[in-house]
Amino acid sequence: MSTRDRTELFSISEEVADAMATGQPVVALESSGVVQGLKYPLNLETALDIDRTIRANGAVPARTGVVDGRFVVGMSEAQVELFATTPSVPKISTRDIGSALASGGHGGTTVSAALVAADQVGIDVFAVAGIGGVHFDAQRSFDISADLVEFTRHRIAVVCAGAKSLLDPALTLEYLETQGVPVVGYRCDDFPAYYSTSSGQPNPRRVDDLDVLAAAIRLHWRVGNGSGFLVTHPIAAEDALPSDEMYALIHQKQAEAEKAGVSGPSLTPHILKAVSAATHGRTGAANRSVLLSTSAVAAELAVAMRERSALVGVS
Protein backbone atom coordinates (compact mmCIF):
# COMPACT_ATOMS: atom_id res chain seq x y z
CA MET A 1 0.00 0.00 0.00
CA SER A 2 1.40 3.41 -0.92
CA THR A 3 2.03 6.04 1.74
CA ARG A 4 -0.87 8.45 2.04
CA ASP A 5 -0.11 12.11 1.36
CA ARG A 6 -0.95 14.98 3.69
CA THR A 7 -4.24 15.85 2.00
CA GLU A 8 -5.47 12.31 2.61
CA LEU A 9 -4.40 12.36 6.25
CA PHE A 10 -6.04 15.64 7.27
CA SER A 11 -9.65 16.71 7.02
CA ILE A 12 -10.09 20.40 7.87
CA SER A 13 -13.62 21.68 8.32
CA GLU A 14 -14.82 24.41 6.00
CA GLU A 15 -15.25 26.80 8.94
CA VAL A 16 -11.69 26.28 10.17
CA ALA A 17 -10.21 26.39 6.65
CA ASP A 18 -12.00 29.67 5.91
CA ALA A 19 -10.85 31.14 9.21
CA MET A 20 -7.23 30.18 8.57
CA ALA A 21 -7.35 31.53 5.00
CA THR A 22 -8.79 34.88 6.09
CA GLY A 23 -6.66 35.37 9.19
CA GLN A 24 -9.40 34.88 11.76
CA PRO A 25 -8.41 33.69 15.25
CA VAL A 26 -8.75 29.94 15.82
CA VAL A 27 -8.53 27.88 19.03
CA ALA A 28 -7.58 24.21 18.85
CA LEU A 29 -9.11 21.65 21.23
CA GLU A 30 -8.54 18.00 22.14
CA SER A 31 -11.21 15.28 22.06
CA SER A 32 -10.13 12.62 24.55
CA GLY A 33 -12.07 14.44 27.25
CA VAL A 34 -15.26 14.04 25.23
CA VAL A 35 -14.79 10.27 25.31
CA GLN A 36 -13.28 9.69 28.74
CA GLY A 37 -14.20 12.80 30.72
CA LEU A 38 -17.73 13.69 31.77
CA LYS A 39 -20.54 11.17 31.28
CA TYR A 40 -23.06 11.39 28.45
CA PRO A 41 -24.97 13.64 27.85
CA LEU A 42 -22.98 16.14 29.94
CA ASN A 43 -19.84 15.47 27.89
CA LEU A 44 -21.63 16.41 24.67
CA GLU A 45 -23.35 19.43 26.19
CA THR A 46 -20.05 20.68 27.61
CA ALA A 47 -18.20 20.21 24.32
CA LEU A 48 -20.84 22.18 22.45
CA ASP A 49 -20.83 24.85 25.16
CA ILE A 50 -17.06 25.15 24.75
CA ASP A 51 -17.53 25.77 21.04
CA ARG A 52 -20.17 28.42 21.76
CA THR A 53 -17.92 30.07 24.36
CA ILE A 54 -15.03 30.31 21.91
CA ARG A 55 -17.28 31.78 19.21
CA ALA A 56 -18.82 34.24 21.68
CA ASN A 57 -15.33 35.53 22.45
CA GLY A 58 -14.43 36.13 18.82
CA ALA A 59 -12.62 32.97 17.69
CA VAL A 60 -13.35 29.77 15.78
CA PRO A 61 -13.20 26.41 17.64
CA ALA A 62 -11.18 23.61 16.04
CA ARG A 63 -11.65 20.35 17.92
CA THR A 64 -9.20 17.69 16.77
CA GLY A 65 -9.68 13.93 16.57
CA VAL A 66 -9.07 10.90 14.39
CA VAL A 67 -12.25 9.90 12.56
CA ASP A 68 -12.26 6.98 10.11
CA GLY A 69 -8.49 7.04 9.90
CA ARG A 70 -8.15 10.76 9.15
CA PHE A 71 -6.97 13.58 11.37
CA VAL A 72 -9.96 15.91 11.63
CA VAL A 73 -9.38 19.55 12.56
CA GLY A 74 -12.74 21.14 13.29
CA MET A 75 -14.93 18.19 14.27
CA SER A 76 -18.59 18.52 13.34
CA GLU A 77 -21.36 18.31 15.92
CA ALA A 78 -22.22 14.84 14.60
CA GLN A 79 -18.61 13.69 15.04
CA VAL A 80 -18.47 15.09 18.58
CA GLU A 81 -21.73 13.30 19.39
CA LEU A 82 -20.27 10.07 18.01
CA PHE A 83 -17.32 10.37 20.39
CA ALA A 84 -19.55 11.38 23.31
CA THR A 85 -21.73 8.29 22.89
CA THR A 86 -18.94 5.80 22.13
CA PRO A 87 -16.82 5.25 25.26
CA SER A 88 -14.83 2.56 23.44
CA VAL A 89 -13.10 5.19 21.29
CA PRO A 90 -9.46 5.04 22.45
CA LYS A 91 -7.57 8.12 23.48
CA ILE A 92 -4.42 8.72 21.42
CA SER A 93 -1.17 10.37 22.40
CA THR A 94 1.68 11.35 20.10
CA ARG A 95 3.05 7.82 19.95
CA ASP A 96 -0.34 6.45 18.84
CA ILE A 97 -1.02 8.76 15.90
CA GLY A 98 0.46 6.62 13.14
CA SER A 99 -1.26 3.46 14.32
CA ALA A 100 -4.58 5.25 14.75
CA LEU A 101 -4.45 6.67 11.23
CA ALA A 102 -3.41 3.33 9.74
CA SER A 103 -6.22 1.47 11.51
CA GLY A 104 -8.92 3.45 9.73
CA GLY A 105 -10.76 3.87 13.03
CA HIS A 106 -11.38 6.62 15.56
CA GLY A 107 -9.24 8.21 18.26
CA GLY A 108 -9.74 10.93 20.85
CA THR A 109 -6.73 13.23 20.85
CA THR A 110 -4.95 14.00 24.09
CA VAL A 111 -3.13 17.32 24.49
CA SER A 112 0.04 15.99 22.88
CA ALA A 113 -1.70 14.58 19.79
CA ALA A 114 -3.89 17.66 19.42
CA LEU A 115 -0.80 19.88 19.40
CA VAL A 116 0.63 17.87 16.51
CA ALA A 117 -2.56 18.41 14.50
CA ALA A 118 -2.80 22.10 15.38
CA ASP A 119 0.80 22.72 14.38
CA GLN A 120 0.37 20.95 11.05
CA VAL A 121 -2.44 23.29 10.00
CA GLY A 122 -0.99 26.46 11.54
CA ILE A 123 -3.17 27.02 14.63
CA ASP A 124 -1.21 28.79 17.35
CA VAL A 125 -3.62 28.80 20.34
CA PHE A 126 -4.86 25.71 22.18
CA ALA A 127 -7.25 25.43 25.14
CA VAL A 128 -7.54 22.63 27.69
CA ALA A 129 -8.64 22.30 31.32
CA GLY A 130 -5.47 20.71 32.70
CA ILE A 131 -2.21 19.63 31.08
CA GLY A 132 -0.26 16.45 31.71
CA GLY A 133 2.94 16.76 33.69
CA VAL A 134 5.38 15.00 35.98
CA HIS A 135 3.77 12.44 38.27
CA PHE A 136 4.44 12.23 41.97
CA ASP A 137 7.35 9.87 42.62
CA ALA A 138 8.54 10.26 39.03
CA GLN A 139 12.08 9.85 40.36
CA ARG A 140 11.17 6.16 40.70
CA SER A 141 8.60 5.66 37.93
CA PHE A 142 9.92 8.05 35.24
CA ASP A 143 6.23 8.84 34.59
CA ILE A 144 6.27 12.11 32.64
CA SER A 145 3.48 13.10 30.29
CA ALA A 146 4.13 13.40 26.56
CA ASP A 147 2.37 16.77 26.79
CA LEU A 148 5.52 18.33 28.25
CA VAL A 149 7.66 17.00 25.41
CA GLU A 150 5.27 18.34 22.78
CA PHE A 151 5.36 21.78 24.38
CA THR A 152 9.02 21.92 23.38
CA ARG A 153 8.27 21.05 19.72
CA HIS A 154 5.45 23.38 18.69
CA ARG A 155 4.99 27.14 18.64
CA ILE A 156 1.57 27.06 20.23
CA ALA A 157 0.21 29.06 23.16
CA VAL A 158 -1.48 26.62 25.54
CA VAL A 159 -4.13 28.05 27.86
CA CYS A 160 -4.87 25.82 30.86
CA ALA A 161 -5.75 25.78 34.55
CA GLY A 162 -2.39 24.28 35.43
CA ALA A 163 -1.58 20.59 35.57
CA LYS A 164 -4.05 17.86 36.45
CA SER A 165 -4.41 17.49 40.20
CA LEU A 166 -2.81 14.03 40.35
CA LEU A 167 0.52 15.46 39.15
CA ASP A 168 3.42 17.02 41.02
CA PRO A 169 3.23 20.78 40.35
CA ALA A 170 6.77 21.54 41.54
CA LEU A 171 8.37 18.87 39.35
CA THR A 172 6.17 19.85 36.40
CA LEU A 173 7.30 23.47 36.66
CA GLU A 174 10.91 22.37 37.05
CA TYR A 175 10.69 20.29 33.86
CA LEU A 176 9.15 23.18 31.92
CA GLU A 177 11.89 25.53 33.13
CA THR A 178 14.59 23.08 32.07
CA GLN A 179 13.04 22.84 28.59
CA GLY A 180 12.74 26.62 28.24
CA VAL A 181 8.93 26.67 28.06
CA PRO A 182 7.59 29.95 29.50
CA VAL A 183 4.85 29.67 32.13
CA VAL A 184 2.87 32.86 32.69
CA GLY A 185 -0.13 33.32 34.92
CA TYR A 186 -2.84 35.44 33.35
CA ARG A 187 -4.17 37.52 36.23
CA CYS A 188 -3.02 34.94 38.78
CA ASP A 189 0.05 34.59 41.00
CA ASP A 190 -0.19 30.87 41.73
CA PHE A 191 0.18 27.93 39.36
CA PRO A 192 -3.37 26.50 39.41
CA ALA A 193 -4.23 22.90 40.17
CA TYR A 194 -7.05 22.11 37.76
CA TYR A 195 -9.92 21.72 40.24
CA SER A 196 -8.28 24.19 42.65
CA THR A 197 -7.19 27.78 42.27
CA SER A 198 -3.69 27.10 43.58
CA SER A 199 -1.25 24.19 43.59
CA GLY A 200 0.83 25.87 46.28
CA GLN A 201 3.47 26.75 43.68
CA PRO A 202 3.91 30.25 42.19
CA ASN A 203 3.75 31.00 38.49
CA PRO A 204 7.20 32.14 37.30
CA ARG A 205 5.56 35.29 35.91
CA ARG A 206 2.23 37.09 36.04
CA VAL A 207 0.68 39.26 33.31
CA ASP A 208 -2.60 41.15 33.71
CA ASP A 209 -2.85 42.78 30.29
CA LEU A 210 -3.94 40.58 27.36
CA ASP A 211 -2.12 42.69 24.77
CA VAL A 212 1.12 42.42 26.77
CA LEU A 213 0.64 38.66 26.98
CA ALA A 214 0.05 38.40 23.22
CA ALA A 215 3.17 40.47 22.59
CA ALA A 216 5.24 38.28 24.92
CA ILE A 217 4.19 35.15 23.04
CA ARG A 218 4.88 36.61 19.60
CA LEU A 219 8.28 37.95 20.69
CA HIS A 220 9.22 34.60 22.29
CA TRP A 221 8.84 33.05 18.85
CA ARG A 222 10.16 35.97 16.82
CA VAL A 223 13.62 35.80 18.41
CA GLY A 224 13.93 32.16 17.38
CA ASN A 225 12.50 30.08 20.21
CA GLY A 226 10.74 26.98 18.94
CA SER A 227 8.81 26.01 22.07
CA GLY A 228 5.26 26.57 23.12
CA PHE A 229 4.13 29.13 25.66
CA LEU A 230 2.05 28.06 28.68
CA VAL A 231 -0.64 30.44 29.94
CA THR A 232 -2.34 29.52 33.20
CA HIS A 233 -5.70 30.81 34.40
CA PRO A 234 -7.46 29.27 37.40
CA ILE A 235 -10.94 27.89 37.85
CA ALA A 236 -13.49 30.38 39.17
CA ALA A 237 -13.17 30.57 42.96
CA GLU A 238 -16.84 29.71 43.52
CA ASP A 239 -16.43 26.44 41.57
CA ALA A 240 -13.04 25.45 43.01
CA LEU A 241 -12.34 22.55 45.37
CA PRO A 242 -9.91 22.88 48.33
CA SER A 243 -6.43 21.91 47.15
CA ASP A 244 -5.44 20.22 50.45
CA GLU A 245 -8.54 18.04 50.31
CA MET A 246 -7.97 17.16 46.67
CA TYR A 247 -4.28 16.28 47.04
CA ALA A 248 -5.00 14.07 50.08
CA LEU A 249 -7.79 12.27 48.23
CA ILE A 250 -5.70 11.80 45.09
CA HIS A 251 -2.77 10.34 47.04
CA GLN A 252 -5.20 7.92 48.69
CA LYS A 253 -6.67 6.81 45.37
CA GLN A 254 -3.20 6.49 43.83
CA ALA A 255 -2.13 4.14 46.60
CA GLU A 256 -5.30 2.09 46.14
CA ALA A 257 -4.73 1.92 42.38
CA GLU A 258 -1.14 0.73 42.83
CA LYS A 259 -2.29 -1.96 45.24
CA ALA A 260 -4.88 -3.06 42.66
CA GLY A 261 -2.18 -3.26 39.96
CA VAL A 262 -3.48 -0.38 37.84
CA SER A 263 -0.69 1.27 35.85
CA GLY A 264 0.23 2.84 32.51
CA PRO A 265 -2.35 4.71 30.42
CA SER A 266 -5.19 3.30 32.54
CA LEU A 267 -3.91 4.91 35.74
CA THR A 268 -5.02 8.51 35.20
CA PRO A 269 -8.64 7.80 34.12
CA HIS A 270 -8.92 5.21 36.91
CA ILE A 271 -7.88 7.72 39.58
CA LEU A 272 -10.02 10.54 38.17
CA LYS A 273 -13.07 8.25 38.18
CA ALA A 274 -12.37 7.20 41.76
CA VAL A 275 -11.92 10.82 42.86
CA SER A 276 -15.16 11.83 41.13
CA ALA A 277 -17.04 9.09 42.98
CA ALA A 278 -15.49 10.09 46.30
CA THR A 279 -16.47 13.75 45.83
CA HIS A 280 -20.01 12.81 44.75
CA GLY A 281 -19.57 14.43 41.37
CA ARG A 282 -18.12 17.75 42.55
CA THR A 283 -15.08 17.23 40.34
CA GLY A 284 -17.37 16.89 37.32
CA ALA A 285 -18.91 20.30 37.98
CA ALA A 286 -15.45 21.77 38.52
CA ASN A 287 -14.21 20.16 35.30
CA ARG A 288 -17.01 21.76 33.31
CA SER A 289 -16.34 25.16 34.89
CA VAL A 290 -12.64 25.12 34.12
CA LEU A 291 -13.15 23.90 30.55
CA LEU A 292 -15.39 26.88 29.83
CA SER A 293 -13.13 29.43 31.54
CA THR A 294 -9.91 28.34 29.81
CA SER A 295 -11.73 28.27 26.47
CA ALA A 296 -12.93 31.85 26.96
CA VAL A 297 -9.43 33.07 27.82
CA ALA A 298 -7.93 31.16 24.88
CA ALA A 299 -10.39 32.78 22.47
CA GLU A 300 -9.62 36.24 23.84
CA LEU A 301 -5.91 35.51 23.54
CA ALA A 302 -6.28 34.25 19.98
CA VAL A 303 -8.01 37.51 19.05
CA ALA A 304 -5.28 39.57 20.72
CA MET A 305 -2.54 37.57 19.00
CA ARG A 306 -4.13 38.07 15.57
CA GLU A 307 -4.38 41.80 16.22
CA ARG A 308 -0.75 41.80 17.35
CA SER A 309 0.28 39.93 14.18
CA ALA A 310 -1.49 42.48 11.98
CA LEU A 311 0.17 45.31 13.89
CA VAL A 312 3.75 44.04 13.54
CA GLY A 313 3.30 42.16 10.26
CA VAL A 314 4.18 38.66 11.49
CA SER A 315 2.28 35.37 11.56
GROMACS .gro file of C-alpha atoms in nm, residues 27-207:
model
  181
   27VAL     CA    1  -0.853   2.788   1.903
   28ALA     CA    2  -0.758   2.421   1.885
   29LEU     CA    3  -0.911   2.165   2.123
   30GLU     CA    4  -0.854   1.800   2.214
   31SER     CA    5  -1.121   1.528   2.206
   32SER     CA    6  -1.013   1.262   2.455
   33GLY     CA    7  -1.207   1.444   2.725
   34VAL     CA    8  -1.526   1.404   2.523
   35VAL     CA    9  -1.479   1.027   2.531
   36GLN     CA   10  -1.328   0.969   2.874
   37GLY     CA   11  -1.420   1.280   3.072
   38LEU     CA   12  -1.773   1.369   3.177
   39LYS     CA   13  -2.054   1.117   3.128
   40TYR     CA   14  -2.306   1.139   2.845
   41PRO     CA   15  -2.497   1.364   2.785
   42LEU     CA   16  -2.298   1.614   2.994
   43ASN     CA   17  -1.984   1.547   2.789
   44LEU     CA   18  -2.163   1.641   2.467
   45GLU     CA   19  -2.335   1.943   2.619
   46THR     CA   20  -2.005   2.068   2.761
   47ALA     CA   21  -1.820   2.021   2.432
   48LEU     CA   22  -2.084   2.218   2.245
   49ASP     CA   23  -2.083   2.485   2.516
   50ILE     CA   24  -1.706   2.515   2.475
   51ASP     CA   25  -1.753   2.577   2.104
   52ARG     CA   26  -2.017   2.842   2.176
   53THR     CA   27  -1.792   3.007   2.436
   54ILE     CA   28  -1.503   3.031   2.191
   55ARG     CA   29  -1.728   3.178   1.921
   56ALA     CA   30  -1.882   3.424   2.168
   57ASN     CA   31  -1.533   3.553   2.245
   58GLY     CA   32  -1.443   3.613   1.882
   59ALA     CA   33  -1.262   3.297   1.769
   60VAL     CA   34  -1.335   2.977   1.578
   61PRO     CA   35  -1.320   2.641   1.764
   62ALA     CA   36  -1.118   2.361   1.604
   63ARG     CA   37  -1.165   2.035   1.792
   64THR     CA   38  -0.920   1.769   1.677
   65GLY     CA   39  -0.968   1.393   1.657
   66VAL     CA   40  -0.907   1.090   1.439
   67VAL     CA   41  -1.225   0.990   1.256
   68ASP     CA   42  -1.226   0.698   1.011
   69GLY     CA   43  -0.849   0.704   0.990
   70ARG     CA   44  -0.815   1.076   0.915
   71PHE     CA   45  -0.697   1.358   1.137
   72VAL     CA   46  -0.996   1.591   1.163
   73VAL     CA   47  -0.938   1.955   1.256
   74GLY     CA   48  -1.274   2.114   1.329
   75MET     CA   49  -1.493   1.819   1.427
   76SER     CA   50  -1.859   1.852   1.334
   77GLU     CA   51  -2.136   1.831   1.592
   78ALA     CA   52  -2.222   1.484   1.460
   79GLN     CA   53  -1.861   1.369   1.504
   80VAL     CA   54  -1.847   1.509   1.858
   81GLU     CA   55  -2.173   1.330   1.939
   82LEU     CA   56  -2.027   1.007   1.801
   83PHE     CA   57  -1.732   1.037   2.039
   84ALA     CA   58  -1.955   1.138   2.331
   85THR     CA   59  -2.173   0.829   2.289
   86THR     CA   60  -1.894   0.580   2.213
   87PRO     CA   61  -1.682   0.525   2.526
   88SER     CA   62  -1.483   0.256   2.344
   89VAL     CA   63  -1.310   0.519   2.129
   90PRO     CA   64  -0.946   0.504   2.245
   91LYS     CA   65  -0.757   0.812   2.348
   92ILE     CA   66  -0.442   0.872   2.142
   93SER     CA   67  -0.117   1.037   2.240
   94THR     CA   68   0.168   1.135   2.010
   95ARG     CA   69   0.305   0.782   1.995
   96ASP     CA   70  -0.034   0.645   1.884
   97ILE     CA   71  -0.102   0.876   1.590
   98GLY     CA   72   0.046   0.662   1.314
   99SER     CA   73  -0.126   0.346   1.432
  100ALA     CA   74  -0.458   0.525   1.475
  101LEU     CA   75  -0.445   0.667   1.123
  102ALA     CA   76  -0.341   0.333   0.974
  103SER     CA   77  -0.622   0.147   1.151
  104GLY     CA   78  -0.892   0.345   0.973
  105GLY     CA   79  -1.076   0.387   1.303
  106HIS     CA   80  -1.138   0.662   1.556
  107GLY     CA   81  -0.924   0.821   1.826
  108GLY     CA   82  -0.974   1.093   2.085
  109THR     CA   83  -0.673   1.323   2.085
  110THR     CA   84  -0.495   1.400   2.409
  111VAL     CA   85  -0.313   1.732   2.449
  112SER     CA   86   0.004   1.599   2.288
  113ALA     CA   87  -0.170   1.458   1.979
  114ALA     CA   88  -0.389   1.766   1.942
  115LEU     CA   89  -0.080   1.988   1.940
  116VAL     CA   90   0.063   1.787   1.651
  117ALA     CA   91  -0.256   1.841   1.450
  118ALA     CA   92  -0.280   2.210   1.538
  119ASP     CA   93   0.080   2.272   1.438
  120GLN     CA   94   0.037   2.095   1.105
  121VAL     CA   95  -0.244   2.329   1.000
  122GLY     CA   96  -0.099   2.646   1.154
  123ILE     CA   97  -0.317   2.702   1.463
  124ASP     CA   98  -0.121   2.879   1.735
  125VAL     CA   99  -0.362   2.880   2.034
  126PHE     CA  100  -0.486   2.571   2.218
  127ALA     CA  101  -0.725   2.543   2.514
  128VAL     CA  102  -0.754   2.263   2.769
  129ALA     CA  103  -0.864   2.230   3.132
  130GLY     CA  104  -0.547   2.071   3.270
  131ILE     CA  105  -0.221   1.963   3.108
  132GLY     CA  106  -0.026   1.645   3.171
  133GLY     CA  107   0.294   1.676   3.369
  134VAL     CA  108   0.538   1.500   3.598
  135HIS     CA  109   0.377   1.244   3.827
  136PHE     CA  110   0.444   1.223   4.197
  137ASP     CA  111   0.735   0.987   4.262
  138ALA     CA  112   0.854   1.026   3.903
  139GLN     CA  113   1.208   0.985   4.036
  140ARG     CA  114   1.117   0.616   4.070
  141SER     CA  115   0.860   0.566   3.793
  142PHE     CA  116   0.992   0.805   3.524
  143ASP     CA  117   0.623   0.884   3.459
  144ILE     CA  118   0.627   1.211   3.264
  145SER     CA  119   0.348   1.310   3.029
  146ALA     CA  120   0.413   1.340   2.656
  147ASP     CA  121   0.237   1.677   2.679
  148LEU     CA  122   0.552   1.833   2.825
  149VAL     CA  123   0.766   1.700   2.541
  150GLU     CA  124   0.527   1.834   2.278
  151PHE     CA  125   0.536   2.178   2.438
  152THR     CA  126   0.902   2.192   2.338
  153ARG     CA  127   0.827   2.105   1.972
  154HIS     CA  128   0.545   2.338   1.869
  155ARG     CA  129   0.499   2.714   1.864
  156ILE     CA  130   0.157   2.706   2.023
  157ALA     CA  131   0.021   2.906   2.316
  158VAL     CA  132  -0.148   2.662   2.554
  159VAL     CA  133  -0.413   2.805   2.786
  160CYS     CA  134  -0.487   2.582   3.086
  161ALA     CA  135  -0.575   2.578   3.455
  162GLY     CA  136  -0.239   2.428   3.543
  163ALA     CA  137  -0.158   2.059   3.557
  164LYS     CA  138  -0.405   1.786   3.645
  165SER     CA  139  -0.441   1.749   4.020
  166LEU     CA  140  -0.281   1.403   4.035
  167LEU     CA  141   0.052   1.546   3.915
  168ASP     CA  142   0.342   1.702   4.102
  169PRO     CA  143   0.323   2.078   4.035
  170ALA     CA  144   0.677   2.154   4.154
  171LEU     CA  145   0.837   1.887   3.935
  172THR     CA  146   0.617   1.985   3.640
  173LEU     CA  147   0.730   2.347   3.666
  174GLU     CA  148   1.091   2.237   3.705
  175TYR     CA  149   1.069   2.029   3.386
  176LEU     CA  150   0.915   2.318   3.192
  177GLU     CA  151   1.189   2.553   3.313
  178THR     CA  152   1.459   2.308   3.207
  179GLN     CA  153   1.304   2.284   2.859
  180GLY     CA  154   1.274   2.662   2.824
  181VAL     CA  155   0.893   2.667   2.806
  182PRO     CA  156   0.759   2.995   2.950
  183VAL     CA  157   0.485   2.967   3.213
  184VAL     CA  158   0.287   3.286   3.269
  185GLY     CA  159  -0.013   3.332   3.492
  186TYR     CA  160  -0.284   3.544   3.335
  187ARG     CA  161  -0.417   3.752   3.623
  188CYS     CA  162  -0.302   3.494   3.878
  189ASP     CA  163   0.005   3.459   4.100
  190ASP     CA  164  -0.019   3.087   4.173
  191PHE     CA  165   0.018   2.793   3.936
  192PRO     CA  166  -0.337   2.650   3.941
  193ALA     CA  167  -0.423   2.290   4.017
  194TYR     CA  168  -0.705   2.211   3.776
  195TYR     CA  169  -0.992   2.172   4.024
  196SER     CA  170  -0.828   2.419   4.265
  197THR     CA  171  -0.719   2.778   4.227
  198SER     CA  172  -0.369   2.710   4.358
  199SER     CA  173  -0.125   2.419   4.359
  200GLY     CA  174   0.083   2.587   4.628
  201GLN     CA  175   0.347   2.675   4.368
  202PRO     CA  176   0.391   3.025   4.219
  203ASN     CA  177   0.375   3.100   3.849
  204PRO     CA  178   0.720   3.214   3.730
  205ARG     CA  179   0.556   3.529   3.591
  206ARG     CA  180   0.223   3.709   3.604
  207VAL     CA  181   0.068   3.926   3.331
   0.00000   0.00000   0.00000
